[in-house]
XYZ file of C-alpha atoms in Angstrom:
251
model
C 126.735 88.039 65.005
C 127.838 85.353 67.763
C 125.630 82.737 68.049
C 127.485 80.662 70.620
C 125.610 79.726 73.158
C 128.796 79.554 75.465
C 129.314 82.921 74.782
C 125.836 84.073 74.921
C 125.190 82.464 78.622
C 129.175 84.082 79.345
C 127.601 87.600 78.477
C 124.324 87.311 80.213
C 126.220 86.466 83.517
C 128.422 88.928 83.467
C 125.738 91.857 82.719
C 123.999 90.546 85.465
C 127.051 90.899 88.101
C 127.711 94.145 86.592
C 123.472 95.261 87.283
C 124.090 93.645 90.646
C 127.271 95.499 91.228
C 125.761 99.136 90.377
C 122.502 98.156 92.243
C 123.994 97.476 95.536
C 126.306 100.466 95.079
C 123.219 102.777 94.889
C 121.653 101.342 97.642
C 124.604 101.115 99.834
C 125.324 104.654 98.944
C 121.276 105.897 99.472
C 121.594 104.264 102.992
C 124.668 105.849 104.515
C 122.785 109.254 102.836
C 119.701 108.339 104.585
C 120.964 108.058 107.605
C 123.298 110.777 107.396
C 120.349 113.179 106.292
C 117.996 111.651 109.545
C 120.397 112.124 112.362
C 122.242 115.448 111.326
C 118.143 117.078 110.702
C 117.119 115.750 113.824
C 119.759 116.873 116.076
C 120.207 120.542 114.092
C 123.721 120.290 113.198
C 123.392 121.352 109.467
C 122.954 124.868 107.716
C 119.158 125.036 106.862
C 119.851 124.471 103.093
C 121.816 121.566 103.421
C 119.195 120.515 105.812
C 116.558 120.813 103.741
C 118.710 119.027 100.718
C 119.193 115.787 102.592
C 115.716 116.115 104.099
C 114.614 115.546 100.516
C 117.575 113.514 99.725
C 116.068 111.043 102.708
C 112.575 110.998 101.260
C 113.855 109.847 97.807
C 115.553 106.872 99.499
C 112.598 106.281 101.067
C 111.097 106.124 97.392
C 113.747 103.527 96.564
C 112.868 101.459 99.637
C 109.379 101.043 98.872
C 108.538 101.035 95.379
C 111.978 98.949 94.455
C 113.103 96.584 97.653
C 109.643 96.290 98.840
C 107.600 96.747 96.545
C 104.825 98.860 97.837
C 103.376 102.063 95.582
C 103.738 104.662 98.103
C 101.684 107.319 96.118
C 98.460 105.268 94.628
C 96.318 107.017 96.729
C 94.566 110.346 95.435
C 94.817 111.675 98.812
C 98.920 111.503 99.646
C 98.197 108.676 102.135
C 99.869 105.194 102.641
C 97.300 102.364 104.012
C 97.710 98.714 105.511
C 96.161 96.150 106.348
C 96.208 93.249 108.934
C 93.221 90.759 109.032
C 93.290 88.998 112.130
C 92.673 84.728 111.989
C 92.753 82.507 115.363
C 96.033 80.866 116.307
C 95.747 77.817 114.268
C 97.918 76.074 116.882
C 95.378 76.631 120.133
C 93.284 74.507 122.094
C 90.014 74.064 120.637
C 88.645 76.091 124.219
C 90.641 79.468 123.738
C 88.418 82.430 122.138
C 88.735 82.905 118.569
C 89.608 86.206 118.099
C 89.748 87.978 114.322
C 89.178 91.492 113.427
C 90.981 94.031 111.727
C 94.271 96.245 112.520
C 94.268 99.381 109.784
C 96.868 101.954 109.416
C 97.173 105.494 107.411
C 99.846 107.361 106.961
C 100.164 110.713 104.974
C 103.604 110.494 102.643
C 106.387 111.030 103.751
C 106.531 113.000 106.739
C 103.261 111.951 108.344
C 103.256 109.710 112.062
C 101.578 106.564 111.302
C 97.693 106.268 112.808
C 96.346 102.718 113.490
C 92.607 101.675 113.949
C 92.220 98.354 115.866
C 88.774 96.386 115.377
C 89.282 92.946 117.208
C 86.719 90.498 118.266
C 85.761 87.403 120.029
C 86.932 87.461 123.396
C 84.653 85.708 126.008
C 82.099 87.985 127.326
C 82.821 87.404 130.591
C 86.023 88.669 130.554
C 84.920 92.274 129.846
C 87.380 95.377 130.938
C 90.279 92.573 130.797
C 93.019 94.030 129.250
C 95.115 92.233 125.929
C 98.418 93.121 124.305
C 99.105 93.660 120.939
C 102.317 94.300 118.939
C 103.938 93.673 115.975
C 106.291 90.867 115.152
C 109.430 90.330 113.383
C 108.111 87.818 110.661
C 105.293 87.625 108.397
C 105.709 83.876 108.976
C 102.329 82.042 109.397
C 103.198 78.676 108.208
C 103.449 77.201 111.804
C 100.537 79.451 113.075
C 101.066 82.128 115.196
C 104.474 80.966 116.630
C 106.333 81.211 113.568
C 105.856 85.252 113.274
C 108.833 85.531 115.711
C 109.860 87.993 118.852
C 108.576 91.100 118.513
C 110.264 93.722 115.704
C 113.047 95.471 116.944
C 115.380 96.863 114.297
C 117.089 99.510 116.970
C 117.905 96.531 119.080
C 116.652 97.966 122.348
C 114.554 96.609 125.447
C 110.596 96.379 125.340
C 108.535 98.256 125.764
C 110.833 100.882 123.231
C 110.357 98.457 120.020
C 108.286 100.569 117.206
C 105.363 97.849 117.451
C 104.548 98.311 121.051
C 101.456 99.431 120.995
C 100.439 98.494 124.548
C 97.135 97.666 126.334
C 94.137 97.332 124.977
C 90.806 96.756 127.112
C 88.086 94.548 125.863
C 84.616 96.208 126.582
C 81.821 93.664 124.739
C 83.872 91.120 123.575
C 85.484 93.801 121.754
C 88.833 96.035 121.141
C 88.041 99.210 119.253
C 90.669 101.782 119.506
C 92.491 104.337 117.143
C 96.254 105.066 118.205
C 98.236 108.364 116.213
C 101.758 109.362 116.227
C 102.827 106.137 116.537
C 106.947 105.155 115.821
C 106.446 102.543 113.731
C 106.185 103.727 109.812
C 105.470 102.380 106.424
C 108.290 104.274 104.712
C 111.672 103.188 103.916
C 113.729 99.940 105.473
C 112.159 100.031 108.862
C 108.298 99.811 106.616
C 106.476 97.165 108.973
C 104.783 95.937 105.649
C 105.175 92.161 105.555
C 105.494 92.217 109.317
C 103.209 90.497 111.365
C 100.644 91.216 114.574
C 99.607 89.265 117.048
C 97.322 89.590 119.822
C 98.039 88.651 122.921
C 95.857 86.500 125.869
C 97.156 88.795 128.700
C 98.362 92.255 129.404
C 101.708 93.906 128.532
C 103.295 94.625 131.964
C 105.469 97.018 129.829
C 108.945 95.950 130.769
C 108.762 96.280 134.664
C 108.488 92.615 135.411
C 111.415 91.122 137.174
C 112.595 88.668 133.860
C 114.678 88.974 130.727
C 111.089 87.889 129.001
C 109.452 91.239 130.375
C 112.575 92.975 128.810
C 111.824 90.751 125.147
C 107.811 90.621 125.044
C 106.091 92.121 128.404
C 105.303 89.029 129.630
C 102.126 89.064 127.392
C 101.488 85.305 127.534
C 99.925 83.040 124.654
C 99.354 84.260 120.997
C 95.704 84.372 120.052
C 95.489 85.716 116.690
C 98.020 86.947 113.941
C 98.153 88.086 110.680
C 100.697 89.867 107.954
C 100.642 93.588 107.367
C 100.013 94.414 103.620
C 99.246 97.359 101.810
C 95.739 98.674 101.352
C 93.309 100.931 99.892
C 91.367 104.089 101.402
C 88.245 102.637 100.802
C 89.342 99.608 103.278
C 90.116 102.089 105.466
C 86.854 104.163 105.449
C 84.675 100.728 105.470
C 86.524 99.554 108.850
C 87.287 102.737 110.707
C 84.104 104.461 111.393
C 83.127 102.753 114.423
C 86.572 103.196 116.425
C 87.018 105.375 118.957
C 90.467 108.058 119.468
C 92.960 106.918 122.280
């Protein structure tokens, strides 16, 4: 047996360029398959067999994507469902006058062909300000080390103009100091490389005005002003999910 430790370290390193190699092989290869399998399903221009082979193809890269690069066990729920998390904290970075808003955003989404359903429970706006109306969406980073402000512009992996990024979610009226709302069929997803896991949301101080404003900034964010509250998405748990969501009501 070699015992040199030369050779030993020489070995190691090149097993690992060779794991590295294959890896990003198989993932270079599952992406162009992915997206191969999306666009040619969606638009019809396949043979239903090979449709239906890619279709499953897709959701097996999908597999890849979350339980390998992200990390996330897509099937530890009894009932086929995927569940997040996002518990909203106050804008570290804010006046000591601005409301302190936390809450909950929860989401569900049945594996893997299911539209993702969100719950919002946010509170803490002033009273007073009852029937205003607050933007939320989610954000690029799940960067909180510089409060709120570090989460970056909003996520937009297709590179197109609000309000079309998968984390608009729009306006949201406060009745009682409160935002409780459920949103379904939404575009964002948990699944594969566009998963918003590890993404952020952040709650807004005024309204969206959905991309009809006359700036480049109504274009980037809808003009939705200064960042209340944040927090990261991370994966959850149906009991979460049942303990938060039976006081919101459908939109």
């Amino acid at each position: 047996m070699d015992n040199d430790p030369k050779h030993t370290s020489k070995s190691t390193i090149e097993d690992l360029k060779r794991k590295h190699i294959i890896m990003t092989s198989m993932f270079y290869s599952a992406s162009i398959l992915y997206i191969y399998a999306f666009y040619s399903v969606e638009t019809g221009t396949l043979p239903s067999d090979e449709a239906q082979m890619l279709t499953v193809m897709s959701q097996q890269v999908d597999d890849i994507w979350n339980t390998i690069l992200i990390g996330i066990p897509i099937k530890n729920n009894p009932d086929n469902n995927t569940y997040g998390i996002c518990n909203l904290q106050p804008n570290p970075k804010l006046n000591a006058s601005e409301a302190k808003i936390t809450g909950q955003v929860l989401f569900r989404q049945p594996y893997p062909n299911g539209k993702l359903e969100a719950h919002f429970n946010v509170e803490g706006f002033p009273l007073n300000h009852s029937e205003s109306t607050r933007a939320v969406h989610i954000h690029n980073f799940g960067d909180l080390s510089n409060g709120c402000d570090s989460t970056g512009g909003h996520y937009n992996p297709f590179s197109v103009n609000h309000p079309q990024h998968p984390g608009d979610f729009g306006n949201f009226i406060v009745q009682d100091g409160k935002i409780q709302q459920r949103l379904t069929h939404l575009h964002a997803t948990l699944f594969g490389p566009y998963s918003v896991f590890g993404k952020s949301i952040v709650v807004h101080k005024m309204a969206d005005d959905l991309g009809k404003g006359d700036n480049q900034a109504s274009l980037e964010n809808g003009n939705a002003g200064t960042r209340l509250a944040c927090c990261v998405i991370g994966s959850s748990s149906k009991t979460s999910w049942d303990k938060f969501t039976t006081s919101t009501k459908d939109s």
